[in-house]
mmCIF file of C-alpha atoms and ligand atoms in Angstrom:
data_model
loop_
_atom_site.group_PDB
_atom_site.id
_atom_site.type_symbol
_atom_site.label_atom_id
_atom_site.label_comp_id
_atom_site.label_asym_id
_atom_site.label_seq_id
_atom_site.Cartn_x
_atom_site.Cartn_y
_atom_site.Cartn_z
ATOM 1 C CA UNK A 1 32.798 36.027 -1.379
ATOM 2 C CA UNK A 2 33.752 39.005 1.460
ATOM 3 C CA UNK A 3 36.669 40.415 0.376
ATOM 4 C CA UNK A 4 37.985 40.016 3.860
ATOM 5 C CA UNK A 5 37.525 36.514 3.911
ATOM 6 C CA UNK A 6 38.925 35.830 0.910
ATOM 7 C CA UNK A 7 42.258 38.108 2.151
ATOM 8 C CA UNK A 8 42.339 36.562 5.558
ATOM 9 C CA UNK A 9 42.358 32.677 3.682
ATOM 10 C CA UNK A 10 45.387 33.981 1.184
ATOM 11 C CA UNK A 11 47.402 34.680 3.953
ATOM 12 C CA UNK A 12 46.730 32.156 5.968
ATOM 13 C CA UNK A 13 47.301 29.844 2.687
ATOM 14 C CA UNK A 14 50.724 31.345 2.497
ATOM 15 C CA UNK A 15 51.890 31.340 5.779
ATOM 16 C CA UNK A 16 50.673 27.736 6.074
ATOM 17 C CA UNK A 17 53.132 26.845 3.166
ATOM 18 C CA UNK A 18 56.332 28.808 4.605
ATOM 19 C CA UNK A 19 55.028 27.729 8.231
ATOM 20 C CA UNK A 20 55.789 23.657 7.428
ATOM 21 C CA UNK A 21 58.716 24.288 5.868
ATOM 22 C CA UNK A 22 57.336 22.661 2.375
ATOM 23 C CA UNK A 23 59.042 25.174 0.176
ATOM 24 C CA UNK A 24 62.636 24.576 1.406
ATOM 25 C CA UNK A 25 62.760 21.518 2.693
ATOM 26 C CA UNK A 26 60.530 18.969 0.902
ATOM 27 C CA UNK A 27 59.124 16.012 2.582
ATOM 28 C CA UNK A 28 61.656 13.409 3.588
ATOM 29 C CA UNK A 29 64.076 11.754 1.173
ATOM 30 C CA UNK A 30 62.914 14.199 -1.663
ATOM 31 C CA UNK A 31 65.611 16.065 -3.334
ATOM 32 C CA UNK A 32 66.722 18.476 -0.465
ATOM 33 C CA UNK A 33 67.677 14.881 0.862
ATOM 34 C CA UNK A 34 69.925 13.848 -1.903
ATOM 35 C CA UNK A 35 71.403 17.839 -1.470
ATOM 36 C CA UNK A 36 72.104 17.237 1.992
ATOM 37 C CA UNK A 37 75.830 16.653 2.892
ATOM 38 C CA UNK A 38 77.812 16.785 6.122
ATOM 39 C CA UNK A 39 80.867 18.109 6.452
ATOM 40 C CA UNK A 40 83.429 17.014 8.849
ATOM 41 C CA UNK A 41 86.573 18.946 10.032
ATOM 42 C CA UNK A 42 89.441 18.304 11.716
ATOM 43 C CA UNK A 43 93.507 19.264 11.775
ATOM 44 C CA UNK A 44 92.351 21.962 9.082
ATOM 45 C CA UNK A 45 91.319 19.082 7.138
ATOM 46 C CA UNK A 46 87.919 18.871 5.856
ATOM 47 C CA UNK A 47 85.855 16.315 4.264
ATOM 48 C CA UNK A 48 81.721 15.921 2.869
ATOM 49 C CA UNK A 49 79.765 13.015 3.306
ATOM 50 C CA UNK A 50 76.603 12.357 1.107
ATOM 51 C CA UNK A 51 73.478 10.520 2.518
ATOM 52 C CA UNK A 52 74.035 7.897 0.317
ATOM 53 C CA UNK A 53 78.245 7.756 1.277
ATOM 54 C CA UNK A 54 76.431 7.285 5.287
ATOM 55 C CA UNK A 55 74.249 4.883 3.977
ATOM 56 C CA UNK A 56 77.225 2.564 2.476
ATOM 57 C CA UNK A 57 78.851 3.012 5.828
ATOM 58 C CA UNK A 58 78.793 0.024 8.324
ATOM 59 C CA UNK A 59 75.342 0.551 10.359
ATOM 60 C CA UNK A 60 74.165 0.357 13.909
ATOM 61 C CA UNK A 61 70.284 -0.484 14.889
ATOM 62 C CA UNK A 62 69.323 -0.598 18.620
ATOM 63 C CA UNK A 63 66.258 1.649 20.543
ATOM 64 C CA UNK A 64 66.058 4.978 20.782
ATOM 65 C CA UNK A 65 64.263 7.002 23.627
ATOM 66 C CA UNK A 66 64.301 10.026 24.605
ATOM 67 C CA UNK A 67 63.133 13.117 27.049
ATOM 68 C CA UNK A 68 62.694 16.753 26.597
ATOM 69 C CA UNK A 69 63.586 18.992 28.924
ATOM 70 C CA UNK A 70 59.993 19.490 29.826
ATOM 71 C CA UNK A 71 59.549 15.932 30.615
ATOM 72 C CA UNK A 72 57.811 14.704 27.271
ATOM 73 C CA UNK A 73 58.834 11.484 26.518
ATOM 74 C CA UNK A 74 59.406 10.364 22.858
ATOM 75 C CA UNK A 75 59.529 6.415 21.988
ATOM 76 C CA UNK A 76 61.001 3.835 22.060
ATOM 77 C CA UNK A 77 61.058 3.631 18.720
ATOM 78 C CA UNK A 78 63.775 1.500 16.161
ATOM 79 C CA UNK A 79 66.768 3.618 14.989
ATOM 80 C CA UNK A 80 69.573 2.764 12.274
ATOM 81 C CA UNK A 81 72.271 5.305 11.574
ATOM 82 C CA UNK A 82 76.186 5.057 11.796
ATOM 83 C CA UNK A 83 78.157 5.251 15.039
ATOM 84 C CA UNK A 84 80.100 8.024 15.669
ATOM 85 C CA UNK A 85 83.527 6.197 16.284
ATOM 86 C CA UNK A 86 82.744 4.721 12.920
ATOM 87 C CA UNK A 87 83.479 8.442 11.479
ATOM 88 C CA UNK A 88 86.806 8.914 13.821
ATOM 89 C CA UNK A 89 88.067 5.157 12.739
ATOM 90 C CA UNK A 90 87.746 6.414 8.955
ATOM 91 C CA UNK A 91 89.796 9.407 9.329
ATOM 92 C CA UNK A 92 91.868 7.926 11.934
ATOM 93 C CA UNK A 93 91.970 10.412 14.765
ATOM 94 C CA UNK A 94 90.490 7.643 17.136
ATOM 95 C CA UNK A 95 92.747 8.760 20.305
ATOM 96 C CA UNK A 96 93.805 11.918 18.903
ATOM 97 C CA UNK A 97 90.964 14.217 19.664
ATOM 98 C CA UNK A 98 89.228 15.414 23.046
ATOM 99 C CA UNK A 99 85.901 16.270 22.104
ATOM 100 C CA UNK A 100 83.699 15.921 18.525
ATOM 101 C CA UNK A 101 80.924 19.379 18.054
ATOM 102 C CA UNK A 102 77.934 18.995 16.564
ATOM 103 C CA UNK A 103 75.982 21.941 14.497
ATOM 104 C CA UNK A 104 72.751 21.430 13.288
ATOM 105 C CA UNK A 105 71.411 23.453 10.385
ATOM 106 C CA UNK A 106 70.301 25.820 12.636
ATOM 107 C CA UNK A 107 73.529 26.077 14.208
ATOM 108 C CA UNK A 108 72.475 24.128 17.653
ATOM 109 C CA UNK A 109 75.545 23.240 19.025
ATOM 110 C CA UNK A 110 75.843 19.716 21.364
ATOM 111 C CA UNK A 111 79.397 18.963 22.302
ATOM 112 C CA UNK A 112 80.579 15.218 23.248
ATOM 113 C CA UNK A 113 83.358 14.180 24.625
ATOM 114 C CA UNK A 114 85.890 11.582 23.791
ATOM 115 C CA UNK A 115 84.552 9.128 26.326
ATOM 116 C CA UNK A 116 80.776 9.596 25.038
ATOM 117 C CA UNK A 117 81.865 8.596 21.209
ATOM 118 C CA UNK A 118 82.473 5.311 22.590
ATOM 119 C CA UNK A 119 79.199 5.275 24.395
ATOM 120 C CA UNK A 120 80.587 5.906 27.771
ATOM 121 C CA UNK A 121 79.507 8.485 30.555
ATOM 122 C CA UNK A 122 75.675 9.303 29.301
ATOM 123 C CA UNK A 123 72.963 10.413 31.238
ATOM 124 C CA UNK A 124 70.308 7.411 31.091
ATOM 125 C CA UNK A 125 66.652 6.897 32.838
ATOM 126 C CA UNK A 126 64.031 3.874 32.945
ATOM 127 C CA UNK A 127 60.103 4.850 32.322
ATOM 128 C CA UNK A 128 59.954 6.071 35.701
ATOM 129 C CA UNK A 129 62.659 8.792 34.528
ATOM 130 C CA UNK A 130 64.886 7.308 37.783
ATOM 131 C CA UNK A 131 68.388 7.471 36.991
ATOM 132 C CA UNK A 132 69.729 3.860 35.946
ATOM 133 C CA UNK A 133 73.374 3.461 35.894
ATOM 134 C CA UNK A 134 75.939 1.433 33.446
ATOM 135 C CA UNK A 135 73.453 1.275 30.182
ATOM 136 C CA UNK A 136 75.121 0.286 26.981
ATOM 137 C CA UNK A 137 74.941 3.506 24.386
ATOM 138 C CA UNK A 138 75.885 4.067 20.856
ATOM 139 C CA UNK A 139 75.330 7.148 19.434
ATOM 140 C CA UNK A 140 74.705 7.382 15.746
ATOM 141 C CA UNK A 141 74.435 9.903 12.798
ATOM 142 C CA UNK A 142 70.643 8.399 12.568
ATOM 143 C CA UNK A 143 69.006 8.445 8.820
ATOM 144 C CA UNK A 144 66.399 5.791 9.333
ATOM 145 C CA UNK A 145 63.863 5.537 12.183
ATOM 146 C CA UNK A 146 61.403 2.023 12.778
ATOM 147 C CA UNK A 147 62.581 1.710 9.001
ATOM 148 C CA UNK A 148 61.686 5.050 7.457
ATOM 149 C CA UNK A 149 63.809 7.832 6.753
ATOM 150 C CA UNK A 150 64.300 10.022 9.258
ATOM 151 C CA UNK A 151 61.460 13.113 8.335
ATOM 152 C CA UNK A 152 62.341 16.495 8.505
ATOM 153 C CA UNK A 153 60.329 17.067 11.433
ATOM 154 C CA UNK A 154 61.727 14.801 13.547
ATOM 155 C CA UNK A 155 65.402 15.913 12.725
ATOM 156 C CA UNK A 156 65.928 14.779 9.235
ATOM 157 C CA UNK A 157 67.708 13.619 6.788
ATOM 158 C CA UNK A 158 70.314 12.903 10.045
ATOM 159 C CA UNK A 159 70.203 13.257 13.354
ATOM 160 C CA UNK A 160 72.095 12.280 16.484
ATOM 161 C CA UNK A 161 70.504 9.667 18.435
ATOM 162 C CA UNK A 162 71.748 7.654 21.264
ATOM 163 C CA UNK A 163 70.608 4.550 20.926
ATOM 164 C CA UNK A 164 70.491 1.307 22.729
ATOM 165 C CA UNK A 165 70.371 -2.532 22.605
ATOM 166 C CA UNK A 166 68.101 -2.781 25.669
ATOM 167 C CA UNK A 167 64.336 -1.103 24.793
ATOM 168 C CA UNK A 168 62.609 1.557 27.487
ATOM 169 C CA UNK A 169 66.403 3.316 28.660
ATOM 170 C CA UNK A 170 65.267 6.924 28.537
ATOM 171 C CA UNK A 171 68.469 9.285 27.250
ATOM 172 C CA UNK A 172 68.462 13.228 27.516
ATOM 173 C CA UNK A 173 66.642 14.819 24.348
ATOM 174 C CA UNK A 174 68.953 17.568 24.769
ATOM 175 C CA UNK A 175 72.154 15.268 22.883
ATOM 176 C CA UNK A 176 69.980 14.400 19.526
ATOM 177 C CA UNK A 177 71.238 17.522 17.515
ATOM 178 C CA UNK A 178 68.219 17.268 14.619
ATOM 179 C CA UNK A 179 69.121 18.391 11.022
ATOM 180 C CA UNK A 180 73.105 17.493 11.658
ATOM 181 C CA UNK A 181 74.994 19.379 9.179
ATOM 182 C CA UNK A 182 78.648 19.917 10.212
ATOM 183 C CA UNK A 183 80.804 18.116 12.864
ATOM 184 C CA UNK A 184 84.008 19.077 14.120
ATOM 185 C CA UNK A 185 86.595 17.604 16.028
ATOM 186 C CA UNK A 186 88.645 19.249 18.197
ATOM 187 C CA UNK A 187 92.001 17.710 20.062
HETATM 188 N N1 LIG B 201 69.184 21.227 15.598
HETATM 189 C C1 LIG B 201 68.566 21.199 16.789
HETATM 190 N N2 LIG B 201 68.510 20.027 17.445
HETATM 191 C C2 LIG B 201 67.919 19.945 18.653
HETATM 192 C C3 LIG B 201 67.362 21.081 19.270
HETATM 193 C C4 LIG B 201 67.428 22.306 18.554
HETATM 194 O O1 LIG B 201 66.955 23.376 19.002
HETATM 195 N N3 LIG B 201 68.037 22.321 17.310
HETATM 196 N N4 LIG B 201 66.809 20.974 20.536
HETATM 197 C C5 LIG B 201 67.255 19.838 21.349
HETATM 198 C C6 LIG B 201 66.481 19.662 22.562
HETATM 199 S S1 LIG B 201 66.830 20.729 23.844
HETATM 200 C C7 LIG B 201 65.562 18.646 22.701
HETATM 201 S S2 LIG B 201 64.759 18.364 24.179
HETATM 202 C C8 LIG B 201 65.228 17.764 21.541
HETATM 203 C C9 LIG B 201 63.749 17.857 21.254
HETATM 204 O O2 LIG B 201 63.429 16.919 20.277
HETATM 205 P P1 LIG B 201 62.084 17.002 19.433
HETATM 206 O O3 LIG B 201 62.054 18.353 18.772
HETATM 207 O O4 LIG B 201 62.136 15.871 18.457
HETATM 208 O O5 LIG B 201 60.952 16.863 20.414
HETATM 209 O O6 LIG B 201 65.925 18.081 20.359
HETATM 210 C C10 LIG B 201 67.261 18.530 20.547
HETATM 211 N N5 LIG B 201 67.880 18.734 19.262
HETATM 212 MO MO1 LIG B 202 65.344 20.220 25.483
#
């Protein structure tokens, strides 16, 4: 074989293998899954939540939908995760807090506010991407999506997703913080 060649293919080999993120990550609900914990902070308190703790939690399922900011439309698809005031009713801060911040592994940072926990105030669009008023949202720490767990490439093991009951409302891609690892609430 030409040496070159056979150089050129290692390294392509190799950066193929760090490129997808095999090495760290795993595929799906391997055991960088079961490593995966969230932590959640508030009043200098501080808790962790395992994937399996989230799973035992009470669960939401509804549509998700969603746009990029250069118009590319994913879904609808089916999305099951726990809502966010289901995290705020367990360590009772419910009124107590202004606004809940949300860090990805990569330390993306999507801030909601108190209203938007409880679904209110969100940006939502039909298929048209026309504005449509007064849609019914829940956003959830998502870990399963049209029954599969969530992949890494598409934000897993949990992401935010704001989800509804009616299928085809379009919400801002912007809000569904992939790889969620710490959230924080602030008063
Ligand atoms: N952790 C993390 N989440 C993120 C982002 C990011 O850079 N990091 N980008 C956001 C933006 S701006 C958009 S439009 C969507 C894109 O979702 P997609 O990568 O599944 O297409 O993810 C959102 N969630
Ligand atoms: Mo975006």
């Amino acid at each position: 074989m030409n040496l070159n060649v056979g150089i050129l293919s290692f390294i392509f080999c190799i950066s193929f293998i760090f490129g997808t993120g095999c090495i760290t990550h795993g595929v799906d609900d391997n055991a960088g899954y079961e490593k995966w914990n969230l932590t959640l902070e508030w009043d200098e308190k501080k808790n962790h939540l395992t994937l399996s703790d989230l799973k035992n939690m009470y669960s939401y399922t509804g549509y998700g939908y969603l746009v990029s900011t250069t118009g590319i439309k994913y879904g609808p698809f089916v999305g099951k995760g726990v809502p966010l005031y289901e995290l705020t009713h367990m360590i009772s801060v419910t009124d107590e807090f202004s606004s809940l911040y949300l860090y990805g592994s990569d330390e993306y940072l999507w801030v909601l506010d108190h209203d938007q926990i409880f679904g209110e105030n969100f940006i939502t669009f039909n298929e048209n991407l026309s504005e449509i008023k007064d849609q019914n949202i829940t956003p959830v720490l998502m870990y399963e999506q049209d029954g599969k767990p969530l992949s890494y490439e598409d934000g897993g093991p949990v992401r935010l997703a704001l989800l509804t009951d009616r299928e085809g409302v379009i919400t801002e891609g912007s809000g569904w913080v992939k790889w969620i690892s710490r959230i924080e609430l602030h008063k």
